[in-house]
Amino acid sequence: VDLLKNIKLKDKIKIYINIKGREWTNPKGIVRYFNSIQGWKIEHYSLSSDDFDDLPF
């Protein structure tokens, strides 16, 4: 909740997350898969010239 104190509706933001997946077998032997998404950093988003200098190759 503290991560959201400076964020307003319609603000453009960048969210850093961790994604974890796990397998669970219920008592009937049926296997299920779950994903957890944990946000750990939120910052205001702005386009800068540095964003275009990072080529993916």
Short mmCIF file of C-alpha atoms in Angstrom, two decimals:
data_model
loop_
_atom_site.label_atom_id
_atom_site.label_comp_id
_atom_site.label_asym_id
_atom_site.label_seq_id
_atom_site.Cartn_x
_atom_site.Cartn_y
_atom_site.Cartn_z
CA VAL A 1 0.00 0.00 0.00
CA ASP A 2 2.89 2.39 0.72
CA LEU A 3 4.04 1.97 -2.88
CA LEU A 4 0.77 3.57 -4.07
CA LYS A 5 0.70 6.69 -1.89
CA ASN A 6 2.07 8.99 -4.65
CA ILE A 7 0.14 7.43 -7.54
CA LYS A 8 -3.02 9.03 -8.89
CA LEU A 9 -5.66 7.73 -11.29
CA LYS A 10 -4.45 7.92 -14.93
CA ASP A 11 -0.77 8.33 -13.92
CA LYS A 12 1.56 6.44 -16.22
CA ILE A 13 3.62 4.10 -14.09
CA LYS A 14 6.23 1.38 -14.39
CA ILE A 15 5.86 -1.63 -12.09
CA TYR A 16 8.69 -4.03 -11.25
CA ILE A 17 7.45 -7.51 -10.42
CA ASN A 18 8.50 -11.04 -9.57
CA ILE A 19 6.50 -13.94 -11.01
CA LYS A 20 6.55 -17.32 -9.31
CA GLY A 21 4.70 -20.49 -10.27
CA ARG A 22 4.02 -23.62 -8.31
CA GLU A 23 2.34 -26.97 -8.65
CA TRP A 24 -0.22 -28.25 -6.14
CA THR A 25 -1.87 -31.64 -5.96
CA ASN A 26 -5.23 -31.71 -4.21
CA PRO A 27 -6.36 -34.62 -2.00
CA LYS A 28 -8.09 -36.24 -5.00
CA GLY A 29 -4.79 -36.32 -6.92
CA ILE A 30 -5.67 -33.55 -9.36
CA VAL A 31 -2.68 -31.36 -10.19
CA ARG A 32 -3.22 -27.59 -10.32
CA TYR A 33 -0.80 -24.79 -11.10
CA PHE A 34 -0.76 -21.39 -9.43
CA ASN A 35 1.07 -18.17 -10.25
CA SER A 36 1.95 -15.42 -7.82
CA ILE A 37 2.79 -11.90 -8.93
CA GLN A 38 4.59 -9.73 -6.39
CA GLY A 39 5.12 -6.05 -7.15
CA TRP A 40 8.14 -4.60 -5.38
CA LYS A 41 8.71 -1.21 -7.00
CA ILE A 42 6.45 1.36 -8.66
CA GLU A 43 7.70 4.53 -10.31
CA HIS A 44 6.24 7.20 -12.54
CA TYR A 45 6.85 6.47 -16.20
CA SER A 46 8.27 8.99 -18.60
CA LEU A 47 9.79 8.51 -22.01
CA SER A 48 13.36 9.68 -22.23
CA SER A 49 15.93 9.46 -24.99
CA ASP A 50 17.72 6.74 -22.98
CA ASP A 51 14.73 4.43 -23.50
CA PHE A 52 15.43 4.37 -27.23
CA ASP A 53 19.19 3.79 -26.94
CA ASP A 54 18.79 0.23 -25.62
CA LEU A 55 18.64 -2.00 -28.67
CA PRO A 56 17.57 -5.60 -28.09
CA PHE A 57 20.43 -6.96 -30.22
#
